[in-house]
Structure formats: structure tokens, C-alpha cells
Coordinates of C-alpha atoms in Angstrom, one line a residue:
Chain A
M1 CA -43.6 47.5 187.4
D2 CA -44.1 51.1 186.8
G3 CA -47.5 50.6 188.4
L4 CA -45.9 49.3 191.5
F5 CA -43.7 52.4 191.7
Y6 CA -46.6 54.8 191.3
G7 CA -48.5 52.7 193.7
S8 CA -45.8 52.8 196.3
I9 CA -45.5 56.6 196.2
L10 CA -49.3 57.0 196.2
Y11 CA -49.5 54.6 199.2
L12 CA -47.1 56.8 201.2
V13 CA -49.1 60.0 200.4
A14 CA -52.5 58.4 200.9
S15 CA -51.6 56.7 204.1
G16 CA -50.5 60.0 205.6
L17 CA -53.8 61.6 204.5
T18 CA -55.9 58.8 205.8
L19 CA -54.0 58.6 209.1
I20 CA -54.6 62.3 209.9
F21 CA -58.3 61.8 208.9
G22 CA -58.7 58.7 210.9
V23 CA -57.1 60.1 214.1
A24 CA -57.9 63.8 214.1
N25 CA -60.9 63.6 211.8
I26 CA -59.5 66.3 209.7
L27 CA -59.4 66.0 205.9
N28 CA -56.2 67.8 205.3
L29 CA -56.6 69.7 202.0
A30 CA -53.0 71.0 202.5
H31 CA -51.7 67.5 202.2
G32 CA -50.6 68.0 198.6
A33 CA -48.7 71.1 199.6
F34 CA -46.7 69.1 202.2
Y35 CA -45.9 66.6 199.4
M36 CA -44.7 69.4 197.2
L37 CA -42.7 70.9 200.1
G38 CA -41.0 67.5 200.6
A39 CA -40.1 67.4 197.0
Y40 CA -38.5 70.9 197.0
V41 CA -36.7 70.4 200.3
A42 CA -35.3 67.1 199.1
A43 CA -34.2 68.6 195.8
I44 CA -32.3 71.3 197.6
L45 CA -30.7 68.9 200.0
I46 CA -29.7 66.4 197.3
K47 CA -28.1 69.2 195.3
L48 CA -26.1 70.3 198.3
M49 CA -25.0 66.8 199.2
I50 CA -24.7 65.1 195.8
G51 CA -21.4 63.1 195.4
T52 CA -21.0 62.6 199.1
P53 CA -22.1 59.3 200.8
Y54 CA -24.5 61.4 202.9
T55 CA -26.9 61.9 200.0
V56 CA -29.2 59.2 201.4
I57 CA -29.8 61.3 204.5
A58 CA -31.6 63.9 202.4
F59 CA -34.7 61.8 202.3
P60 CA -35.4 61.2 206.0
L61 CA -34.2 64.8 206.6
A62 CA -36.8 66.2 204.1
A63 CA -39.4 64.0 205.8
V64 CA -38.5 65.4 209.3
I65 CA -38.5 69.0 208.1
V66 CA -41.9 68.6 206.5
G67 CA -43.2 66.8 209.5
L68 CA -42.1 69.6 211.8
T69 CA -43.8 72.1 209.5
G70 CA -46.8 69.9 209.8
I71 CA -46.7 70.1 213.6
A72 CA -46.2 73.9 213.5
I73 CA -49.3 74.3 211.3
E74 CA -51.3 72.0 213.4
R75 CA -50.4 73.8 216.6
G76 CA -50.8 77.2 215.0
F77 CA -54.1 76.8 213.1
I78 CA -55.7 73.5 212.9
K79 CA -55.8 73.0 216.7
W80 CA -58.4 75.6 217.0
I81 CA -61.0 74.0 214.9
Y82 CA -61.3 70.4 216.0
E83 CA -64.5 71.1 217.8
K84 CA -66.0 73.2 215.0
D85 CA -68.2 72.3 212.0
Y86 CA -66.5 70.4 209.2
T87 CA -66.9 73.3 206.8
Y88 CA -64.3 75.2 208.9
Q89 CA -61.6 72.6 208.6
L90 CA -62.1 72.4 204.8
L91 CA -61.9 76.1 204.5
L92 CA -59.0 76.4 206.8
T93 CA -56.9 73.6 205.3
F94 CA -57.8 74.9 201.8
G95 CA -56.6 78.3 202.7
L96 CA -53.5 76.9 204.3
S97 CA -52.8 74.8 201.1
L98 CA -52.9 78.0 199.0
V99 CA -50.6 79.8 201.4
L100 CA -48.1 76.9 201.6
S101 CA -47.9 76.2 197.9
D102 CA -47.5 79.9 197.1
A103 CA -44.9 80.1 199.8
V104 CA -43.0 77.3 198.1
R105 CA -43.3 79.1 194.8
I106 CA -41.9 82.3 196.4
T107 CA -39.1 80.5 198.1
F108 CA -37.9 78.1 195.4
G109 CA -38.9 79.9 192.3
T110 CA -41.1 78.7 189.4
E111 CA -38.4 76.7 187.6
P112 CA -38.6 72.9 188.1
M113 CA -35.7 71.4 190.0
Y114 CA -34.1 68.3 188.6
V115 CA -31.7 66.0 190.4
T116 CA -31.8 63.1 187.9
K117 CA -28.1 62.4 188.5
L118 CA -29.0 60.3 191.5
Y119 CA -31.5 58.4 189.5
A120 CA -29.0 57.6 186.7
H121 CA -26.4 56.7 189.4
A122 CA -28.5 54.0 190.8
G123 CA -28.4 52.2 187.4
A124 CA -30.7 49.5 186.0
I125 CA -31.0 45.8 186.4
D126 CA -32.7 43.1 184.4
V127 CA -36.1 42.1 185.6
L128 CA -37.6 39.3 183.6
G129 CA -35.5 40.3 180.6
N130 CA -36.3 44.0 180.7
P131 CA -34.0 46.6 182.1
Y132 CA -35.6 48.2 185.1
P133 CA -34.2 51.2 187.1
V134 CA -32.8 50.2 190.4
Y135 CA -34.1 53.4 192.0
N136 CA -37.7 52.4 191.4
L137 CA -37.0 49.1 193.1
I138 CA -35.5 50.8 196.1
V139 CA -38.6 53.1 196.4
I140 CA -40.9 50.1 196.2
G141 CA -38.9 48.3 198.9
L142 CA -38.8 51.4 201.0
A143 CA -42.5 52.0 200.8
F144 CA -43.1 48.3 201.7
L145 CA -40.8 48.8 204.7
I146 CA -42.5 52.0 205.8
G147 CA -45.8 50.3 205.4
C148 CA -44.7 47.4 207.6
L149 CA -43.3 49.8 210.2
L150 CA -46.5 51.8 210.3
W151 CA -48.6 48.6 210.7
L152 CA -46.3 47.4 213.5
M153 CA -46.4 50.7 215.2
M154 CA -50.2 51.0 215.0
S155 CA -51.0 47.4 216.1
K156 CA -48.2 46.4 218.4
T157 CA -46.8 49.4 220.3
R158 CA -48.3 51.4 223.1
V159 CA -48.1 54.6 221.0
G160 CA -50.2 52.9 218.3
K161 CA -52.8 51.8 220.8
V162 CA -53.0 55.3 222.2
I163 CA -53.5 56.7 218.7
R164 CA -56.1 54.1 217.9
A165 CA -57.9 54.9 221.1
C166 CA -58.0 58.6 220.2
A167 CA -59.3 57.8 216.8
L168 CA -62.1 55.8 218.3
D169 CA -63.3 58.1 220.9
R170 CA -61.6 61.3 221.8
E171 CA -63.5 62.1 225.0
M172 CA -63.1 58.7 226.4
S173 CA -59.4 58.7 225.7
E174 CA -59.1 62.1 227.5
G175 CA -61.1 60.6 230.3
I176 CA -58.6 57.8 230.9
G177 CA -55.7 60.2 231.0
I178 CA -54.4 60.4 227.4
N179 CA -53.1 63.7 226.3
T180 CA -55.2 63.7 223.1
S181 CA -53.9 67.1 222.0
R182 CA -50.4 65.7 221.9
V183 CA -51.6 62.5 220.0
F184 CA -53.1 64.7 217.3
A185 CA -49.9 66.6 216.9
L186 CA -48.1 63.3 216.6
A187 CA -50.6 62.1 214.0
F188 CA -50.0 65.3 212.1
F189 CA -46.2 64.8 212.3
I190 CA -46.4 61.2 211.0
G191 CA -49.0 62.1 208.3
T192 CA -47.2 65.1 206.9
A193 CA -43.8 63.4 207.2
L194 CA -45.2 60.6 205.0
A195 CA -46.3 63.2 202.5
G196 CA -42.9 64.8 202.7
I197 CA -40.9 61.6 202.1
S198 CA -43.1 60.5 199.2
G199 CA -42.5 64.0 197.6
A200 CA -38.8 63.5 198.3
L201 CA -38.7 60.1 196.7
V202 CA -40.3 61.3 193.6
V203 CA -37.8 64.0 193.0
P204 CA -34.9 61.9 191.5
Q205 CA -37.3 60.1 189.2
S206 CA -39.0 63.2 187.8
A207 CA -38.6 66.7 189.3
A208 CA -39.7 69.1 192.0
M209 CA -42.1 71.4 190.3
L210 CA -45.2 73.5 190.9
G211 CA -48.6 71.9 190.5
I212 CA -47.6 68.5 191.8
D213 CA -49.4 69.3 195.0
A214 CA -52.9 69.3 193.4
D215 CA -52.0 66.1 191.5
A216 CA -50.9 64.3 194.7
L217 CA -53.9 65.5 196.6
I218 CA -56.4 64.4 194.0
Q219 CA -54.7 61.0 193.4
S220 CA -54.6 60.2 197.1
F221 CA -58.2 61.3 197.4
I222 CA -59.2 58.8 194.8
V223 CA -57.1 56.2 196.6
I224 CA -58.7 56.7 199.9
V225 CA -62.2 56.9 198.5
I226 CA -61.6 53.5 196.7
G227 CA -59.9 52.0 199.7
G228 CA -62.3 53.3 202.3
V229 CA -61.6 56.6 204.2
G230 CA -59.5 56.2 207.3
S231 CA -58.4 52.7 206.6
M232 CA -54.7 51.9 206.2
K233 CA -55.3 48.7 204.5
G234 CA -57.6 50.5 202.1
A235 CA -54.9 53.0 201.3
L236 CA -52.6 50.2 200.4
I237 CA -55.0 48.3 198.1
G238 CA -56.4 51.6 196.7
S239 CA -52.9 52.9 195.7
L240 CA -52.0 49.6 194.1
I241 CA -55.1 49.7 192.1
I242 CA -54.6 53.2 191.0
G243 CA -50.9 52.7 190.4
L244 CA -51.6 49.7 188.1
I245 CA -54.4 51.5 186.3
R246 CA -52.1 54.4 185.7
A247 CA -49.3 52.2 184.3
F248 CA -51.6 50.1 182.1
G249 CA -53.7 53.1 181.1
I250 CA -50.6 55.0 179.9
A251 CA -49.5 52.0 177.9
L252 CA -52.9 51.0 176.4
F253 CA -55.1 54.1 176.2
P254 CA -53.1 57.2 177.0
E255 CA -56.0 59.5 176.0
I256 CA -58.3 58.5 178.9
E257 CA -55.8 57.1 181.4
L258 CA -57.0 59.5 184.1
A259 CA -60.6 59.0 183.3
I260 CA -60.3 55.3 184.1
A261 CA -59.2 56.1 187.6
Y262 CA -62.3 58.2 188.1
L263 CA -64.4 55.6 186.5
V264 CA -63.1 53.0 189.0
M265 CA -63.8 55.4 191.8
A266 CA -67.4 56.1 190.6
I267 CA -68.1 52.3 190.3
V268 CA -66.7 51.6 193.8
L269 CA -68.8 54.4 195.2
L270 CA -71.9 53.1 193.6
V271 CA -71.4 49.5 194.5
R272 CA -69.8 49.9 197.9
P273 CA -70.2 53.5 199.1
Q274 CA -68.0 53.1 202.2
G275 CA -65.0 52.0 200.0
L276 CA -63.4 48.6 199.8
F277 CA -62.3 48.5 203.4
G278 CA -64.7 51.0 204.8
R279 CA -65.7 48.8 207.7
E280 CA -62.6 49.6 209.6
Y281 CA -63.1 53.3 209.1
R282 CA -61.9 55.2 212.2
A283 CA -60.0 52.2 213.4
A284 CA -57.1 53.8 211.5
Chain B
M1 CA -97.5 91.3 219.2
K2 CA -97.9 94.4 217.2
A3 CA -100.5 94.3 214.4
K4 CA -98.9 94.1 211.1
I5 CA -100.5 97.1 209.4
G6 CA -98.5 99.3 207.2
W7 CA -94.7 99.2 207.1
T8 CA -92.6 98.2 210.0
T9 CA -89.3 99.9 210.5
N10 CA -87.6 96.7 209.6
R11 CA -89.3 96.5 206.2
L12 CA -88.8 100.2 205.6
H13 CA -85.1 99.6 206.2
S14 CA -84.9 96.7 203.7
F15 CA -87.0 98.6 201.2
A16 CA -84.7 101.6 201.4
G17 CA -81.6 99.4 201.2
I18 CA -82.9 97.6 198.1
T19 CA -83.8 100.8 196.3
I20 CA -80.5 102.4 197.0
S21 CA -78.5 99.4 195.8
L22 CA -80.7 99.1 192.7
V23 CA -80.2 102.7 191.8
A24 CA -76.5 102.4 192.4
L25 CA -76.3 99.3 190.2
F26 CA -78.2 101.0 187.4
C27 CA -76.0 104.0 187.6
I28 CA -72.7 102.3 187.2
P29 CA -72.5 102.7 183.3
L30 CA -73.3 106.4 183.8
L31 CA -69.8 106.7 185.2
G32 CA -68.8 106.4 181.6
S33 CA -65.8 104.2 182.3
S34 CA -65.8 101.0 180.3
Y35 CA -63.4 99.5 182.8
Y36 CA -66.0 99.8 185.6
D37 CA -68.7 98.4 183.3
F38 CA -66.5 95.4 182.7
L39 CA -65.5 95.1 186.4
F40 CA -69.0 95.3 187.6
S41 CA -70.4 92.9 185.0
L42 CA -67.9 90.5 186.3
A43 CA -68.8 91.3 189.9
L44 CA -72.5 90.6 189.2
I45 CA -71.5 87.3 187.5
Y46 CA -69.6 86.3 190.6
S47 CA -72.6 87.3 192.7
M48 CA -74.9 85.0 190.8
W49 CA -72.4 82.3 191.0
A50 CA -72.0 82.7 194.8
L51 CA -75.8 83.0 195.2
G52 CA -76.3 79.7 193.6
Y53 CA -73.4 78.2 195.4
N54 CA -74.9 79.2 198.7
F55 CA -78.0 77.0 198.1
L56 CA -75.6 74.2 198.9
L57 CA -73.2 75.8 201.4
G58 CA -75.5 78.0 203.4
Y59 CA -78.9 76.5 203.0
T60 CA -78.2 72.8 202.7
G61 CA -74.8 72.6 204.5
L62 CA -72.9 71.0 201.7
L63 CA -69.5 72.3 200.8
S64 CA -68.6 71.7 197.2
F65 CA -65.2 72.2 195.5
G66 CA -66.7 71.4 192.1
H67 CA -68.5 74.5 191.2
G68 CA -65.6 75.8 189.1
A69 CA -66.3 72.9 186.8
F70 CA -69.9 73.9 186.4
F71 CA -69.0 77.5 185.8
G72 CA -66.5 76.2 183.2
L73 CA -69.1 74.0 181.6
G74 CA -71.5 76.9 181.2
A75 CA -68.7 79.0 179.7
Y76 CA -67.4 76.2 177.4
T77 CA -70.9 75.4 176.2
V78 CA -71.4 79.0 175.0
A79 CA -67.9 79.0 173.5
I80 CA -68.4 75.8 171.6
L81 CA -71.9 76.7 170.4
V82 CA -70.7 80.0 169.1
T83 CA -67.4 79.0 167.5
K84 CA -67.9 75.4 166.4
F85 CA -71.6 75.5 165.5
S86 CA -71.9 79.2 164.6
F87 CA -75.1 79.1 166.7
K88 CA -75.4 82.7 167.9
P89 CA -78.8 83.8 169.2
F90 CA -77.9 85.0 172.7
L91 CA -80.8 83.9 174.8
P92 CA -81.0 80.3 173.3
V93 CA -77.2 80.0 173.7
I94 CA -77.4 81.0 177.4
G95 CA -80.4 78.7 177.8
I96 CA -78.7 75.7 176.3
A97 CA -75.6 76.4 178.5
V98 CA -77.7 76.5 181.6
L99 CA -79.6 73.3 180.7
A100 CA -76.4 71.4 179.7
T101 CA -74.8 72.4 183.0
A102 CA -77.8 71.5 185.1
F103 CA -78.0 68.1 183.3
L104 CA -74.4 67.3 184.1
G105 CA -74.9 68.6 187.5
A106 CA -77.8 66.2 187.9
V107 CA -75.6 63.3 186.9
I108 CA -72.7 64.2 189.1
G109 CA -75.0 65.4 191.9
Y110 CA -76.7 62.0 191.9
L111 CA -73.4 60.4 192.8
C112 CA -72.3 63.1 195.2
V113 CA -75.3 63.7 197.4
R114 CA -75.1 60.1 198.7
Y115 CA -72.3 61.4 200.8
T116 CA -72.2 64.1 203.4
E117 CA -69.6 66.5 204.8
V118 CA -66.0 65.9 203.8
Y119 CA -66.8 63.0 201.6
F120 CA -69.2 65.1 199.6
A121 CA -66.5 67.9 199.4
L122 CA -63.8 65.6 198.1
L123 CA -66.0 63.9 195.6
T124 CA -67.0 67.2 194.0
L125 CA -63.3 68.1 194.0
A126 CA -62.3 64.9 192.3
F127 CA -65.0 65.3 189.7
S128 CA -64.1 68.9 188.9
M129 CA -60.5 67.8 188.4
F130 CA -61.7 65.0 186.1
F131 CA -63.3 67.6 183.9
Y132 CA -60.2 69.7 184.1
A133 CA -58.2 66.8 182.8
L134 CA -60.8 66.1 180.1
V135 CA -60.8 69.6 178.8
F136 CA -57.0 69.3 178.3
K137 CA -57.4 66.1 176.4
L138 CA -60.3 66.8 174.1
Y139 CA -58.3 69.2 172.0
Y140 CA -60.6 69.4 169.0
W141 CA -63.5 70.6 171.1
T142 CA -61.9 72.6 173.8
G143 CA -58.7 73.8 172.3
G144 CA -56.7 72.2 175.1
S145 CA -54.6 74.5 177.2
D146 CA -55.2 77.4 174.7
G147 CA -58.9 77.5 175.5
I148 CA -61.3 79.0 173.0
G149 CA -61.5 82.6 172.0
I150 CA -65.1 83.5 171.2
R151 CA -67.0 86.1 169.3
P152 CA -70.0 87.5 171.2
P153 CA -73.4 86.0 170.3
D154 CA -76.3 88.1 169.0
L155 CA -79.2 89.4 170.9
F156 CA -82.5 89.9 169.1
G157 CA -80.7 90.3 165.8
L158 CA -78.7 93.1 167.4
R159 CA -75.0 92.7 167.3
F160 CA -73.4 93.7 170.5
S161 CA -70.0 93.0 172.0
A162 CA -68.8 93.1 175.6
I163 CA -65.7 94.8 174.3
E164 CA -67.2 97.4 172.1
Y165 CA -70.3 98.2 174.2
P166 CA -69.5 97.2 177.7
A167 CA -72.4 99.2 179.0
H168 CA -74.9 97.1 177.0
Y169 CA -73.4 94.0 178.3
Y170 CA -73.5 95.3 181.8
Y171 CA -77.3 95.9 181.6
I172 CA -77.9 92.4 180.2
T173 CA -75.9 90.9 183.1
L174 CA -77.8 93.1 185.5
A175 CA -81.1 91.9 184.1
F176 CA -80.0 88.2 184.5
F177 CA -78.7 89.1 188.0
L178 CA -82.0 90.6 189.1
I179 CA -84.0 87.7 187.8
S180 CA -81.6 85.2 189.5
V181 CA -81.8 87.1 192.8
Y182 CA -85.6 87.1 192.6
I183 CA -85.8 83.4 191.8
G184 CA -83.2 82.7 194.5
W185 CA -85.2 84.6 197.1
R186 CA -88.4 82.7 196.1
I187 CA -86.7 79.4 196.4
V188 CA -85.1 80.1 199.7
N189 CA -88.4 81.2 201.2
S190 CA -90.5 78.4 199.6
P191 CA -91.4 75.2 201.6
F192 CA -88.6 73.5 199.6
G193 CA -86.1 76.1 200.8
K194 CA -87.2 75.7 204.4
A195 CA -86.9 71.9 204.0
L196 CA -83.3 72.4 202.9
Q197 CA -82.5 74.4 206.0
A198 CA -84.0 71.7 208.1
I199 CA -81.7 69.2 206.4
R200 CA -78.8 71.5 207.1
D201 CA -79.7 71.8 210.8
N202 CA -80.4 68.2 211.4
P203 CA -80.6 65.6 208.7
L204 CA -81.9 62.9 211.0
K205 CA -84.8 65.0 212.2
A206 CA -85.6 66.1 208.7
E207 CA -85.7 62.5 207.5
A208 CA -87.9 61.7 210.5
I209 CA -90.5 64.4 209.7
G210 CA -90.8 63.0 206.1
I211 CA -88.4 65.2 204.1
P212 CA -86.8 63.1 201.3
V213 CA -83.4 64.2 202.4
R214 CA -81.3 62.8 199.6
R215 CA -83.6 63.9 196.8
Y216 CA -83.9 67.4 198.1
K217 CA -80.1 67.6 198.4
W218 CA -80.0 66.5 194.8
Y219 CA -82.4 69.2 193.7
A220 CA -80.4 71.8 195.6
F221 CA -77.3 70.6 193.8
I222 CA -79.0 70.8 190.4
I223 CA -80.3 74.3 191.1
S224 CA -76.9 75.5 192.3
T225 CA -75.1 74.0 189.2
A226 CA -77.7 75.8 187.0
Y227 CA -76.7 79.0 188.6
S228 CA -73.0 78.2 188.1
G229 CA -73.8 77.4 184.5
L230 CA -75.6 80.7 184.0
A231 CA -72.7 82.6 185.6
G232 CA -70.2 80.8 183.3
A233 CA -72.4 81.4 180.2
L234 CA -72.4 85.1 180.9
Y235 CA -68.7 85.1 181.7
A236 CA -67.6 83.6 178.4
P237 CA -68.8 86.5 176.1
L238 CA -67.6 89.1 178.6
F239 CA -64.1 87.7 178.7
G240 CA -64.1 86.6 175.1
H241 CA -61.9 83.7 176.0
V242 CA -62.3 80.6 178.1
V243 CA -59.5 78.5 179.5
P244 CA -59.3 75.1 181.3
D245 CA -58.3 76.8 184.6
L246 CA -62.0 77.5 185.1
F247 CA -62.4 73.8 185.9
H248 CA -59.6 73.7 188.4
F249 CA -60.7 73.4 192.1
L250 CA -58.7 76.5 192.9
F251 CA -61.2 78.4 190.8
A252 CA -64.0 76.8 192.7
G253 CA -62.2 78.1 195.8
E254 CA -62.9 81.6 194.6
V255 CA -66.7 81.2 194.8
L256 CA -66.3 79.5 198.1
F257 CA -64.3 82.4 199.4
A258 CA -66.7 85.0 197.9
T259 CA -69.6 83.3 199.6
L260 CA -67.8 83.1 202.9
L261 CA -66.5 86.6 202.7
G262 CA -70.1 87.9 202.3
G263 CA -71.4 85.6 204.9
Y264 CA -73.1 82.3 204.1
T265 CA -75.7 82.4 206.8
I266 CA -77.6 85.2 205.1
F267 CA -79.3 85.5 201.8
L268 CA -77.6 88.8 200.9
G269 CA -74.2 87.5 202.0
P270 CA -72.9 85.8 198.8
I271 CA -74.3 88.7 196.7
V272 CA -72.3 91.3 198.5
G273 CA -69.4 88.8 198.8
G274 CA -69.3 88.3 195.0
I275 CA -69.1 92.0 194.4
V276 CA -66.5 92.8 197.1
F277 CA -64.5 89.7 196.1
T278 CA -64.3 90.7 192.4
V279 CA -63.3 94.3 193.1
A280 CA -60.8 93.3 195.8
K281 CA -59.3 90.7 193.5
R282 CA -58.8 93.2 190.7
Y283 CA -57.0 95.6 193.0
I284 CA -54.9 93.0 194.8
T285 CA -53.7 91.3 191.7
A286 CA -52.8 94.7 190.3
V287 CA -50.4 95.2 193.3
T288 CA -49.0 91.7 193.8
I289 CA -48.5 88.5 191.9
Y290 CA -48.9 86.4 195.0
W291 CA -52.6 86.2 194.7
P292 CA -53.0 82.6 196.0
L293 CA -51.0 83.6 199.0
V294 CA -53.2 86.5 199.8
L295 CA -56.4 84.6 199.0
G296 CA -55.3 81.7 201.3
A297 CA -54.2 84.0 204.1
L298 CA -57.5 85.9 203.9
L299 CA -59.4 82.7 203.8
V300 CA -57.7 81.5 207.0
A301 CA -58.3 84.8 208.7
V302 CA -62.0 84.9 207.7
T303 CA -62.5 81.3 208.8
L304 CA -60.9 81.8 212.2
F305 CA -62.0 85.3 213.1
F306 CA -65.1 86.4 211.0
P307 CA -67.0 83.2 210.2
Q308 CA -70.1 85.3 209.7
G309 CA -68.6 87.3 206.8
I310 CA -69.1 90.9 205.9
V311 CA -72.9 91.0 205.9
G312 CA -73.2 88.8 209.0
T313 CA -70.8 90.9 211.0
T314 CA -72.4 94.1 209.9
Y315 CA -75.8 92.8 210.9
S316 CA -74.7 91.8 214.3
L317 CA -72.9 95.1 214.8
L318 CA -76.1 97.0 213.7
R319 CA -78.2 94.8 215.9
R320 CA -76.1 95.7 218.9
K321 CA -75.9 99.4 218.1
I322 CA -79.4 100.4 217.0
G323 CA -81.4 97.3 217.6
I324 CA -82.1 96.7 214.0
K325 CA -83.6 93.3 213.2
G326 CA -82.7 91.1 210.4
G327 CA -80.1 88.6 209.2
E328 CA -82.4 86.2 207.5

């Protein structure tokens, strides 16, 4: 069950990363920083609103704030390097991640922020005879819901079609009158908002602290490498695998829990270099 | 075409440049400040590191976030040999460290070079974080988050210490530095080096004219990890203390930035970049604690506005002003 919880959070982070990569062809190294930003913003908001019925709003609000930051950064910096060599995007997003995470440190301080009250408030229920925190269940359900919404949006709506068209062929989409620049900004908004909300959802369960950015980034890298870069379905399966590995790993062999995740990644890479669902790569 | 007799102005310029910088490098301990000895030993180590790194970034077109781990491996190998095994002869210790790093580089490189561009970058990043986690866990060997404090190894039966005799250590570093630069220059200008550049410019064409692309990339990876290992091995006795942070990808970001700062399109670039970076870092961290912020902002600025780096930009300025040739 814990595995499902980790997996849900990971899925949200990784799908944002993979969406941006699939659409804009940018591997956003600052993704972890957005996740951390989401966690801190949510912690602040929840602290402000705790006790009132509006506390729930803190989560979508954090996501929107992070998403807007994402757009601002895309418009300000990343926009200029779409046409350039891939080294530039890695360098740029790496630089941006350093700036963002240090800015978070300057703004919110180095102390971890806890809002565990909310977590305790949600209580626990019996699942197959074991008490299980309700909050985790809510998060799992929410991740499922967001996943479904994303899938619906991408496959059924006009916006989704436009986004997929851009992902497949930017020039062609421009040719048939799509404002690709705006689509990229949208992809960045959705992607970073996903990072933001997952950061926010983690806060009540653990804390908003420094260093979670690198963790989130690496974990979601592993997820999308396993699942196949750019594939949404891959992100789902990959995060479930990693989530479960993590839960069982901590229970069975705590010493090498992390090593197993890497081992799985290495095996997948050797056996199926494009990832489990690599075929659909770029189809978003 | 002018006949190539005697010295062209261009060669004369390079010769003068090399002589001046050599003399300057030899003279640093004469300043008599142990702080400068330390600082410039570190600068030379970063230069070697960046030079090796540039075999991948500049000459093969592969961007790695994993070279912090290889630097760390070199440093930890030295630390473990000296403290856990009391194995202290200097040159063998360094040699073992370089070989061990290159071996691990070969294993990891074998997996990574199957991928290109961003996939390669994120794989190297993931592997370096794997080692980072491992160093924390293997407490007995690595000392966990405390790291390992090490006593300096011996050289030819002669005890020397980077702390007591920084000038001695500086000259040893300088010797390694000059050898590495010479070997690096030979590699870059060998048929193998040219093949790497062909791979960088167009992998498909390179494959078509019979260059074994993946194998050559693998070789380049191994060479650059050996350089990282050497830099790390020399770093450990200089600092006297190694910590897991060396494995973190943020640390690999430093060599990336040093290379970029100097200019990755030019052989000299990373060498200059390593020195400038080290000195700049010392002074910036003395002024502000927001080093990552400054580093990140500089990285963004250099990427967007000076992609050619210091040496590249200087060359193109010189070329425009007095028509000097060069840049490769």
C-alpha cells in the first residue's frame, strides 16, 4: 500500500517531466526544483489556512502558483533555446534548477516545514485488517483521478489533439496554423503544475525540506527511463514499479533499497533500450 | 600557399603563450604564500578534470552529469587505500585510483554510450546518484556522511604533506597536469581524436565511413573517467578529507561549468576554465553563501550569451582585431 502511495506521487512528478519532454522536447532538469517549490508553497498555505474548511484549496492553489512560475521561466529563458543543440537545454535547465532551489532556500529558510496536523486529522481506517492512513488513500485516489483527466484531455479534447500534433511535428503544426509557442507554454504549465501538486501532496505526509528536489528528479528519471521517455503510460507503469520496489525494498532489504531501483533500470535498459513503452515515444 | 619553412606568426604566438604560462605556473610557489599554493594546486586539479571531461563534451558531443562520481571514486580509492590498507607509496596509489576509476568508467560507460544526447546525460546522472547513495550506505568503507580523513601518502620514501609543504604538492600536481595536457593534446590530434570529432559532428556519416561509433564513444568515456579519477586522486591528499558530496551531480555540475566557462570548442578552453572557475569560486564563496544561486545564474548567462566561453570569445575578438588565427 505504501508502494501505491509512493507510486502515485512519483507518477504525478514523472508524468509532468515526460509531458514536457514529449511536447517541447526539453528534458527539464529544473523539474525537481518545481516539485520542491510546490512543497514549500503548500506548507505555507496550509499553515495559513489550517483549521478552516478552505485548507483543501491549498493544494490546487500551490499547483497553479508553481505552474505560473513554470510559464514565467519558459517564456523568460527556455523559449530561446528550442532550436538549439540539446547541450544548451541541459545546461540552461541545470542552471535554472540551481537558481530555483537556492531561491527556495533563501525565501523559506533551511528548516524543514512540517504540517503533519492535517495528516493526523485525516485519521486511519482498516484495510485488510491493518490500519492505514486515510490521507494516503486520498492521494492515491487523487493521482488516479488526475491521471484519468490527463488521459481524457490528451486523447479526447481538441487541446489534447493540438498538443499531440505539436509533439509529433512542430513545423507541420505551425504550418496548419497552430500557435506552437503557446502550446509549449501550456505544456510547461501543466507539467510544472503536476510537479507542484505532487510536492504539495507529499508535505502533510512528510515535510517540505531542502534536498527533496534532487530526489524527486532522480526518481522520476528512473521512472521515465523504465517506462519509456515521453510515454504517459510508461510513466504510470514505471512509477508503480518503482513505488512497489521502494516499499518492499524498505521492508525486506533496507540497505540496498535504492540500488534495486537502479538495478531494474539497468536491466530494462539492457533488454529494452527504449523503455517498456518506448514505442509511443513522442506520441505523448 | 606559403611554404612552411621556419616559424609562422601563428606558431610563434602559441609558443610565446605556452612559455609565458609555463613560467607563470612554475613561479606560483615563489610567491611564498601557502594559500596560493593550495588554491592553484586545486585549480590545476580542476583543469585536469575539465580537460578529461571535454573529451566527452567538446570532442564527442556527449554531456555527462556523472563525472563527479568518477572524481569521487578516484578520491575515495586513495583515501581507502591509505587509511584502511595503510598502503602509502604515492605513485602506485594514484595509479591504482586511476585504474579503478577507469574500470568502473568502462562498466558504466558500456551502458551509457548506447544512448545519445539527453538520454546519455540522464543515465550518467542516475548512476552518479547511485554511487552517492552507496557511499552513504557503505559506512564501514566510506565513513558514511562523515567521509574519510586521510594522511598524505609517501613519495619515493619521502614524507610530504599538502598541509606542511604545499609547494611540494603544488609541483607534483603541476607535473601530473603537464603530462595530462600533453597526453590530452596527443589524443585530440590523433586519428582517434579526429574520429571522435567526426562522431560529434555527424554520427550517421561517421558510421557510414566506417568509424565504430559506439566503441569509440566508449573509449572516450573511459579516457575521460580516467582523467576524472586522476583529478580526484590528487584532490584527496590535497584536501586531506573526502566527503560523499563529491558524488553528487551538483558537483559534476562544477566541472561542466568550468568546461563551459573556458569554452568547450577549444582544447585550451577547459584548462583555462578550470583555473578561472576555482579562483572565482574561492572568492565568491568568501563573499556570499548563495553559491548555487550564483553558479546557476552564471551558468544561465554563459549558456545564453557566451556559449563559446572565455577562450572562445577571446579568440574571436582577437581574430577580428588583429587577424590572429587559431581556435583549434
